[in-house]
mmCIF file of C-alpha atoms in Angstrom:
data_model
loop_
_atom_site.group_PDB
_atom_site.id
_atom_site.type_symbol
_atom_site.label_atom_id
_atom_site.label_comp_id
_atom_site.label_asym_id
_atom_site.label_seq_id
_atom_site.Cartn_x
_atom_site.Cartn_y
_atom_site.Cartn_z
ATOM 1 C CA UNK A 685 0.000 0.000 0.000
ATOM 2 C CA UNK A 686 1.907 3.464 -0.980
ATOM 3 C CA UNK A 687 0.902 6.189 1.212
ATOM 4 C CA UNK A 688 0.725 8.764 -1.886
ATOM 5 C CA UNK A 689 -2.804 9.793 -2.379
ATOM 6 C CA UNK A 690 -5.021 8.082 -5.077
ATOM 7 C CA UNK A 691 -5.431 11.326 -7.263
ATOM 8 C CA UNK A 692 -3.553 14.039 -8.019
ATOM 9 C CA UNK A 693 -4.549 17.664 -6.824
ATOM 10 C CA UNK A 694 -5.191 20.106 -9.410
ATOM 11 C CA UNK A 695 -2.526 22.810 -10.264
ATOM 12 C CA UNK A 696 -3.905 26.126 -10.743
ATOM 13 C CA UNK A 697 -2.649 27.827 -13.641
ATOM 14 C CA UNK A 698 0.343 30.199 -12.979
ATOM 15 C CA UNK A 699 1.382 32.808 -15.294
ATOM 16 C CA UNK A 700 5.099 33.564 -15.998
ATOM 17 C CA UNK A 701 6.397 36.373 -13.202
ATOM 18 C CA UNK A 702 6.585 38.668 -15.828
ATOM 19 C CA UNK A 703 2.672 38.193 -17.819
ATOM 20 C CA UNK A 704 1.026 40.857 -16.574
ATOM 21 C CA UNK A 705 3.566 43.289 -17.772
ATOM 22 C CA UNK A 706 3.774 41.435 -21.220
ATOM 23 C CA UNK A 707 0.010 41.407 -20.932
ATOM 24 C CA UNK A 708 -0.233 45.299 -20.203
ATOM 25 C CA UNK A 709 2.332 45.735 -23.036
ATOM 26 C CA UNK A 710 0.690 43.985 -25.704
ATOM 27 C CA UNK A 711 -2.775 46.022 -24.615
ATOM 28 C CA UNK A 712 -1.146 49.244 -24.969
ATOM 29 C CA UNK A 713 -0.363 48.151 -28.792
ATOM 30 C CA UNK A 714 -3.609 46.921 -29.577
ATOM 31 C CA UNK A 715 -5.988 48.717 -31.375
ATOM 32 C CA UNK A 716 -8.442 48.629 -28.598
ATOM 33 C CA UNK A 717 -6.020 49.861 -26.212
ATOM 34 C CA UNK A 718 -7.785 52.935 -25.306
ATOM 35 C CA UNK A 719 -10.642 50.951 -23.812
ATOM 36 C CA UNK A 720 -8.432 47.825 -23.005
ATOM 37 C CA UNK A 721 -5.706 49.175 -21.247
ATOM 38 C CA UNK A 722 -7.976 50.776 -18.285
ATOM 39 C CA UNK A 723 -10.209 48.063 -18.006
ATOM 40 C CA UNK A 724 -7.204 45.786 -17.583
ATOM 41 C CA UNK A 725 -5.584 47.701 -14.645
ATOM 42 C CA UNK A 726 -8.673 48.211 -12.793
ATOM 43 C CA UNK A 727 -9.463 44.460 -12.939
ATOM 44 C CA UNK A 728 -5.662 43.903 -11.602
ATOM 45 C CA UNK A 729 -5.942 46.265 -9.397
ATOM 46 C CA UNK A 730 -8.789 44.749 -7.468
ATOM 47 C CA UNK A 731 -7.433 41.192 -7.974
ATOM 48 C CA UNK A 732 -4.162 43.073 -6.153
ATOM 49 C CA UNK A 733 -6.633 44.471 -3.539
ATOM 50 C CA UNK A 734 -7.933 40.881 -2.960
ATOM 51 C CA UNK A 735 -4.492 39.018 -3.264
ATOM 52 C CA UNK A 736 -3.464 41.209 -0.282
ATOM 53 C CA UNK A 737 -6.981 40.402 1.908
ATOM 54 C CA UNK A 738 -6.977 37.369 1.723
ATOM 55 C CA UNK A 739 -3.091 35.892 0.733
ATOM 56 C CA UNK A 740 -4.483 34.530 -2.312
ATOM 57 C CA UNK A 741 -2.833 35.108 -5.811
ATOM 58 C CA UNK A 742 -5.657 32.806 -7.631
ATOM 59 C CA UNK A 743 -7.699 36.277 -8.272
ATOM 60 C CA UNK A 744 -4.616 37.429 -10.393
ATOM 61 C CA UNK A 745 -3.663 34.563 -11.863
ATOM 62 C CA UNK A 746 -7.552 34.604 -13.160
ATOM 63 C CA UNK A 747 -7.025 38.305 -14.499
ATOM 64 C CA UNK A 748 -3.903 37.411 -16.371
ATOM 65 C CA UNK A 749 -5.429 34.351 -17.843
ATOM 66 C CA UNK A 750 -9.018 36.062 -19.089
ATOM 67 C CA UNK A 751 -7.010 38.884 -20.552
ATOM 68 C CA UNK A 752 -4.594 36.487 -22.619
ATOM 69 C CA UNK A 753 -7.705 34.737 -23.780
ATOM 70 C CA UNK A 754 -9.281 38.219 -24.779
ATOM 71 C CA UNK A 755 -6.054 39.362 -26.394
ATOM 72 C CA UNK A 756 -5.687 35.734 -27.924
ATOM 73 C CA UNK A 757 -9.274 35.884 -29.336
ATOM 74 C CA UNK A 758 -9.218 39.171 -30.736
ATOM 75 C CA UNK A 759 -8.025 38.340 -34.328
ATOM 76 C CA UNK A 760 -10.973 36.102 -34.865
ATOM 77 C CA UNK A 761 -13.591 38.354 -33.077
ATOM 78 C CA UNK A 762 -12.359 41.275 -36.106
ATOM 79 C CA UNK A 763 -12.466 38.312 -38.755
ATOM 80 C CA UNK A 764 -16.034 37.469 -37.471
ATOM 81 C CA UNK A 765 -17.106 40.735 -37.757
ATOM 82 C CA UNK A 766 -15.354 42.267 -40.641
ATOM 83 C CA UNK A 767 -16.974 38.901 -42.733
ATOM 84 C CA UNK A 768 -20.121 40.935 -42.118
ATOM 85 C CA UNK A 769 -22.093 37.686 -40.874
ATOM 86 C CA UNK A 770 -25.413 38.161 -39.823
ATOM 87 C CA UNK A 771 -25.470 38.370 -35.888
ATOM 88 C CA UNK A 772 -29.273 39.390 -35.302
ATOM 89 C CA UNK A 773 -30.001 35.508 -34.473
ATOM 90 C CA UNK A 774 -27.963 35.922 -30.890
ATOM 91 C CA UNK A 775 -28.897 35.827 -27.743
ATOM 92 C CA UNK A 776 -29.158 39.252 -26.060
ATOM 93 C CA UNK A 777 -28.191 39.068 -22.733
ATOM 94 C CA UNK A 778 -28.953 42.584 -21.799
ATOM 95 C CA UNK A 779 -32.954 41.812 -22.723
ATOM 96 C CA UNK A 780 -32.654 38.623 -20.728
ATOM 97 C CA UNK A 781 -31.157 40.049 -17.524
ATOM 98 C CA UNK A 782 -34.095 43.091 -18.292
ATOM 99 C CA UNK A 783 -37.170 40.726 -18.337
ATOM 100 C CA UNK A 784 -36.139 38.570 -14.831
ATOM 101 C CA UNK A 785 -36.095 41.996 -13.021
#
């Protein structure tokens, strides 16, 4: 019998010490920087807030990761809608969220 346990704990995802700033850098040169770049430092600068309540990094580590997503996705949100598909058919969450108030 092996005293390791029978699964193995997950390992949160951990940017490189240096993503935000690579992060924040690539922002600035984006085309949507002038929206992007503020909304990116006051989302890290409330994970930073909560990282130093409660001893945590996961809230940054969260930041970091949904911003490379959004910077990683960008290219294909512009192809989507420079194709000039059709996107009347989607759901509008706004009118959802409206009608269960």
């Amino acid at each position: 019998m092996s005293a390791q346990p029978d699964h193995a704990p997950v390992t949160p995802y951990a940017p490189a010490p240096g993503a935000p700033a690579e992060l924040l850098t690539q922002l600035r040169a984006s085309t949507r920087s002038e929206r992007w770049v503020p909304a990116f430092e006051q989302e890290w600068a409330a994970a930073l807030e909560e990282s130093r309540r409660t001893f945590s990094l996961a809230h940054l580590y969260e930041v970091v990761q949904v911003w490379q997503a959004r910077v990683a996705s960008a290219p294909a949100v512009d192809a989507f809608l420079a194709s000039g598909h059709d996107e009347t058919g989607f759901v509008d969450l706004e009118e959802i969220r409206s009608r269960r108030r």
